[in-house]
């Protein structure tokens, strides 16, 4: 997993619910309301992953940025076959033994993760077609998917939409981001900045 943020702010109710979903479902899609970018989907998934790992150590952790909505047209969405090739090599499959067909690679991933406690994070997914071959769907494996879309055609996945910060969370996040800057003579300034940023984590 990427490093967790020591300054991770708020989302207490969401974190509790998300951990419950991750324990009870083979896959959880963390999506944005109204396709909004910058609400903190990736950081939420990473934070939950670290919390789950603290409960009981994972045997394997796989993380990939699927580049579903990359701003650079030279960086198209990741090909699921290539992602599976990378996963299998990380799991110890020699390159010459990686199957050629997409379906066979999916099955090989499931075989490698069967019997293990594992976490798979598929970040920034474009659509169901990209994600479906990457879902292990084996006991003991938690899969977290982040996307601007809710990926409604992934029938086995639970949905967890994420909105902007609540006002108090936004204010706390803003103040924690710049602790060296004094509040000044206007106590309402920080709250106005948070409102004008729409309480959006990326804007803050």
mmCIF file of C-alpha atoms in Angstrom:
data_model
loop_
_atom_site.group_PDB
_atom_site.id
_atom_site.type_symbol
_atom_site.label_atom_id
_atom_site.label_comp_id
_atom_site.label_asym_id
_atom_site.label_seq_id
_atom_site.Cartn_x
_atom_site.Cartn_y
_atom_site.Cartn_z
ATOM 1 C CA UNK A 1 0.000 0.000 0.000
ATOM 2 C CA UNK A 2 1.061 3.610 -0.409
ATOM 3 C CA UNK A 3 1.909 5.272 2.872
ATOM 4 C CA UNK A 4 -1.014 6.393 4.988
ATOM 5 C CA UNK A 5 -1.348 10.078 5.777
ATOM 6 C CA UNK A 6 -0.584 10.819 9.437
ATOM 7 C CA UNK A 7 -2.866 13.850 9.070
ATOM 8 C CA UNK A 8 -5.851 11.852 7.776
ATOM 9 C CA UNK A 9 -8.909 13.829 8.842
ATOM 10 C CA UNK A 10 -12.517 12.966 9.642
ATOM 11 C CA UNK A 11 -14.614 10.353 7.856
ATOM 12 C CA UNK A 12 -15.109 8.480 11.157
ATOM 13 C CA UNK A 13 -18.599 7.178 10.347
ATOM 14 C CA UNK A 14 -17.579 6.377 6.790
ATOM 15 C CA UNK A 15 -14.508 4.472 7.957
ATOM 16 C CA UNK A 16 -16.500 2.297 10.333
ATOM 17 C CA UNK A 17 -19.078 1.493 7.669
ATOM 18 C CA UNK A 18 -16.447 0.876 5.009
ATOM 19 C CA UNK A 19 -14.585 -1.550 7.233
ATOM 20 C CA UNK A 20 -17.829 -3.437 7.855
ATOM 21 C CA UNK A 21 -18.491 -3.669 4.122
ATOM 22 C CA UNK A 22 -14.942 -4.850 3.443
ATOM 23 C CA UNK A 23 -15.304 -7.640 5.991
ATOM 24 C CA UNK A 24 -18.627 -8.857 4.567
ATOM 25 C CA UNK A 25 -18.204 -8.419 0.786
ATOM 26 C CA UNK A 26 -15.697 -9.756 -1.749
ATOM 27 C CA UNK A 27 -15.340 -6.290 -3.284
ATOM 28 C CA UNK A 28 -16.278 -2.724 -2.354
ATOM 29 C CA UNK A 29 -16.502 0.114 -4.877
ATOM 30 C CA UNK A 30 -15.626 3.495 -3.350
ATOM 31 C CA UNK A 31 -17.192 5.924 -5.806
ATOM 32 C CA UNK A 32 -17.710 9.667 -6.007
ATOM 33 C CA UNK A 33 -21.113 11.301 -5.907
ATOM 34 C CA UNK A 34 -21.898 12.927 -9.253
ATOM 35 C CA UNK A 35 -18.559 11.764 -10.732
ATOM 36 C CA UNK A 36 -16.738 14.366 -8.637
ATOM 37 C CA UNK A 37 -12.948 14.267 -8.619
ATOM 38 C CA UNK A 38 -10.910 15.183 -5.549
ATOM 39 C CA UNK A 39 -13.199 13.881 -2.792
ATOM 40 C CA UNK A 40 -10.433 11.695 -1.385
ATOM 41 C CA UNK A 41 -11.411 8.228 -2.677
ATOM 42 C CA UNK A 42 -7.846 6.967 -3.009
ATOM 43 C CA UNK A 43 -6.736 8.208 0.378
ATOM 44 C CA UNK A 44 -9.841 6.739 1.981
ATOM 45 C CA UNK A 45 -9.125 3.345 0.412
ATOM 46 C CA UNK A 46 -5.474 3.483 1.503
ATOM 47 C CA UNK A 47 -6.443 4.482 5.041
ATOM 48 C CA UNK A 48 -8.999 1.680 5.301
ATOM 49 C CA UNK A 49 -6.447 -0.754 3.932
ATOM 50 C CA UNK A 50 -4.000 0.173 6.669
ATOM 51 C CA UNK A 51 -6.714 -0.171 9.309
ATOM 52 C CA UNK A 52 -7.703 -3.601 8.026
ATOM 53 C CA UNK A 53 -4.048 -4.659 7.962
ATOM 54 C CA UNK A 54 -3.679 -3.535 11.560
ATOM 55 C CA UNK A 55 -6.559 -5.817 12.583
ATOM 56 C CA UNK A 56 -4.954 -8.892 11.043
ATOM 57 C CA UNK A 57 -1.846 -8.968 8.908
ATOM 58 C CA UNK A 58 -2.333 -9.589 5.187
ATOM 59 C CA UNK A 59 -0.252 -12.277 3.470
ATOM 60 C CA UNK A 60 -0.336 -10.341 0.204
ATOM 61 C CA UNK A 61 -1.185 -6.751 -0.730
ATOM 62 C CA UNK A 62 -1.585 -5.641 -4.354
ATOM 63 C CA UNK A 63 -2.129 -2.005 -5.383
ATOM 64 C CA UNK A 64 -2.473 -0.546 -8.870
ATOM 65 C CA UNK A 65 -3.458 2.800 -10.350
ATOM 66 C CA UNK A 66 -5.717 1.904 -13.276
ATOM 67 C CA UNK A 67 -5.508 5.453 -14.699
ATOM 68 C CA UNK A 68 -9.209 5.429 -15.500
ATOM 69 C CA UNK A 69 -9.447 9.215 -15.590
ATOM 70 C CA UNK A 70 -5.866 10.323 -16.149
ATOM 71 C CA UNK A 71 -5.539 13.910 -17.333
ATOM 72 C CA UNK A 72 -2.712 13.031 -19.743
ATOM 73 C CA UNK A 73 -4.013 11.471 -22.992
ATOM 74 C CA UNK A 74 -0.633 9.761 -23.328
ATOM 75 C CA UNK A 75 -1.539 7.761 -20.200
ATOM 76 C CA UNK A 76 -4.608 5.713 -21.265
ATOM 77 C CA UNK A 77 -6.491 3.458 -18.851
ATOM 78 C CA UNK A 78 -4.424 0.448 -17.844
ATOM 79 C CA UNK A 79 -5.048 -2.747 -19.771
ATOM 80 C CA UNK A 80 -6.402 -5.427 -17.384
ATOM 81 C CA UNK A 81 -4.299 -8.100 -19.043
ATOM 82 C CA UNK A 82 -1.135 -6.109 -18.368
ATOM 83 C CA UNK A 83 -2.214 -5.513 -14.769
ATOM 84 C CA UNK A 84 -2.769 -9.232 -14.257
ATOM 85 C CA UNK A 85 0.637 -9.957 -15.768
ATOM 86 C CA UNK A 86 2.211 -7.621 -13.231
ATOM 87 C CA UNK A 87 0.221 -9.083 -10.332
ATOM 88 C CA UNK A 88 1.171 -12.652 -11.221
ATOM 89 C CA UNK A 89 4.856 -11.801 -11.499
ATOM 90 C CA UNK A 90 4.701 -10.093 -8.099
ATOM 91 C CA UNK A 91 3.134 -13.273 -6.726
ATOM 92 C CA UNK A 92 6.043 -15.326 -7.959
ATOM 93 C CA UNK A 93 4.865 -16.611 -11.340
ATOM 94 C CA UNK A 94 7.779 -16.651 -13.827
ATOM 95 C CA UNK A 95 7.137 -14.569 -16.922
ATOM 96 C CA UNK A 96 7.197 -17.587 -19.235
ATOM 97 C CA UNK A 97 4.464 -19.223 -17.150
ATOM 98 C CA UNK A 98 2.032 -16.284 -17.237
ATOM 99 C CA UNK A 99 -0.952 -17.357 -19.386
ATOM 100 C CA UNK A 100 -1.623 -15.458 -22.597
ATOM 101 C CA UNK A 101 -5.414 -15.288 -22.379
ATOM 102 C CA UNK A 102 -7.137 -12.770 -20.116
ATOM 103 C CA UNK A 103 -9.510 -15.334 -18.602
ATOM 104 C CA UNK A 104 -6.609 -17.663 -17.816
ATOM 105 C CA UNK A 105 -4.723 -14.857 -16.119
ATOM 106 C CA UNK A 106 -7.753 -14.078 -13.969
ATOM 107 C CA UNK A 107 -8.001 -17.725 -12.963
ATOM 108 C CA UNK A 108 -4.271 -17.847 -12.220
ATOM 109 C CA UNK A 109 -4.611 -14.829 -9.917
ATOM 110 C CA UNK A 110 -7.446 -16.502 -8.050
ATOM 111 C CA UNK A 111 -5.416 -19.674 -7.627
ATOM 112 C CA UNK A 112 -2.424 -17.752 -6.270
ATOM 113 C CA UNK A 113 -4.582 -15.906 -3.707
ATOM 114 C CA UNK A 114 -6.684 -18.889 -2.626
ATOM 115 C CA UNK A 115 -6.020 -19.753 1.000
ATOM 116 C CA UNK A 116 -4.327 -16.441 1.732
ATOM 117 C CA UNK A 117 -5.480 -13.324 3.540
ATOM 118 C CA UNK A 118 -4.951 -10.648 0.922
ATOM 119 C CA UNK A 119 -5.877 -7.092 -0.009
ATOM 120 C CA UNK A 120 -6.233 -5.850 -3.584
ATOM 121 C CA UNK A 121 -6.699 -2.118 -4.210
ATOM 122 C CA UNK A 122 -7.755 -1.148 -7.734
ATOM 123 C CA UNK A 123 -7.456 2.623 -7.777
ATOM 124 C CA UNK A 124 -9.020 5.033 -10.289
ATOM 125 C CA UNK A 125 -10.983 2.486 -12.317
ATOM 126 C CA UNK A 126 -12.534 3.501 -15.623
ATOM 127 C CA UNK A 127 -15.424 1.050 -15.944
ATOM 128 C CA UNK A 128 -16.701 -2.449 -15.221
ATOM 129 C CA UNK A 129 -14.939 -3.952 -18.239
ATOM 130 C CA UNK A 130 -11.569 -2.886 -16.863
ATOM 131 C CA UNK A 131 -12.267 -4.022 -13.307
ATOM 132 C CA UNK A 132 -14.119 -7.330 -13.690
ATOM 133 C CA UNK A 133 -11.100 -9.458 -14.735
ATOM 134 C CA UNK A 134 -9.114 -8.096 -11.773
ATOM 135 C CA UNK A 135 -11.534 -9.182 -9.040
ATOM 136 C CA UNK A 136 -10.163 -12.270 -7.251
ATOM 137 C CA UNK A 137 -13.497 -13.088 -5.547
ATOM 138 C CA UNK A 138 -11.876 -15.705 -3.321
ATOM 139 C CA UNK A 139 -12.404 -16.170 0.439
ATOM 140 C CA UNK A 140 -10.000 -14.159 2.547
ATOM 141 C CA UNK A 141 -9.361 -11.559 -0.135
ATOM 142 C CA UNK A 142 -10.586 -7.976 0.332
ATOM 143 C CA UNK A 143 -10.828 -5.887 -2.837
ATOM 144 C CA UNK A 144 -11.267 -2.117 -2.735
ATOM 145 C CA UNK A 145 -12.036 -0.327 -5.995
ATOM 146 C CA UNK A 146 -12.042 3.455 -6.377
ATOM 147 C CA UNK A 147 -13.724 5.171 -9.298
ATOM 148 C CA UNK A 148 -15.664 8.269 -10.194
ATOM 149 C CA UNK A 149 -18.406 5.883 -11.338
ATOM 150 C CA UNK A 150 -20.373 3.485 -9.161
ATOM 151 C CA UNK A 151 -19.641 0.524 -11.488
ATOM 152 C CA UNK A 152 -23.171 -0.746 -11.092
ATOM 153 C CA UNK A 153 -22.692 -3.796 -13.314
ATOM 154 C CA UNK A 154 -20.246 -5.406 -10.882
ATOM 155 C CA UNK A 155 -22.933 -7.493 -9.252
ATOM 156 C CA UNK A 156 -20.732 -8.953 -6.524
ATOM 157 C CA UNK A 157 -19.501 -5.580 -5.274
ATOM 158 C CA UNK A 158 -20.942 -3.378 -2.543
ATOM 159 C CA UNK A 159 -21.238 0.350 -3.238
ATOM 160 C CA UNK A 160 -19.862 3.113 -1.030
ATOM 161 C CA UNK A 161 -20.391 6.634 -2.427
ATOM 162 C CA UNK A 162 -18.150 9.376 -1.036
ATOM 163 C CA UNK A 163 -19.103 13.040 -0.787
ATOM 164 C CA UNK A 164 -17.149 16.151 0.151
ATOM 165 C CA UNK A 165 -16.148 16.866 3.735
ATOM 166 C CA UNK A 166 -18.684 17.959 6.288
ATOM 167 C CA UNK A 167 -18.113 21.631 7.267
ATOM 168 C CA UNK A 168 -16.382 20.779 10.545
ATOM 169 C CA UNK A 169 -14.155 18.224 8.819
ATOM 170 C CA UNK A 170 -13.214 20.704 6.113
ATOM 171 C CA UNK A 171 -12.288 23.327 8.683
ATOM 172 C CA UNK A 172 -10.186 20.878 10.687
ATOM 173 C CA UNK A 173 -8.459 19.640 7.511
ATOM 174 C CA UNK A 174 -7.635 23.178 6.411
ATOM 175 C CA UNK A 175 -6.275 24.205 9.803
ATOM 176 C CA UNK A 176 -4.177 21.024 10.086
ATOM 177 C CA UNK A 177 -2.715 21.577 6.619
ATOM 178 C CA UNK A 178 -1.186 24.935 7.567
ATOM 179 C CA UNK A 179 -0.506 24.758 11.323
ATOM 180 C CA UNK A 180 2.261 27.341 11.094
ATOM 181 C CA UNK A 181 -0.119 30.057 9.854
ATOM 182 C CA UNK A 182 -1.903 31.987 12.654
ATOM 183 C CA UNK A 183 -5.670 32.344 12.502
ATOM 184 C CA UNK A 184 -5.458 36.127 12.550
ATOM 185 C CA UNK A 185 -8.012 38.689 13.646
ATOM 186 C CA UNK A 186 -10.948 37.245 11.662
ATOM 187 C CA UNK A 187 -12.043 33.964 13.279
ATOM 188 C CA UNK A 188 -14.451 33.223 10.446
ATOM 189 C CA UNK A 189 -11.899 33.425 7.638
ATOM 190 C CA UNK A 190 -10.975 29.728 7.622
ATOM 191 C CA UNK A 191 -14.627 28.667 7.477
ATOM 192 C CA UNK A 192 -15.231 31.014 4.527
ATOM 193 C CA UNK A 193 -12.234 29.569 2.691
ATOM 194 C CA UNK A 194 -13.563 26.067 3.317
ATOM 195 C CA UNK A 195 -16.995 27.026 1.972
ATOM 196 C CA UNK A 196 -15.540 28.661 -1.117
ATOM 197 C CA UNK A 197 -13.581 25.459 -1.770
ATOM 198 C CA UNK A 198 -16.883 23.618 -1.629
ATOM 199 C CA UNK A 199 -15.509 21.528 1.268
ATOM 200 C CA UNK A 200 -13.709 19.501 -1.422
ATOM 201 C CA UNK A 201 -10.536 17.872 -0.026
ATOM 202 C CA UNK A 202 -8.488 18.404 -3.200
ATOM 203 C CA UNK A 203 -9.392 22.109 -3.318
ATOM 204 C CA UNK A 204 -8.648 22.551 0.371
#
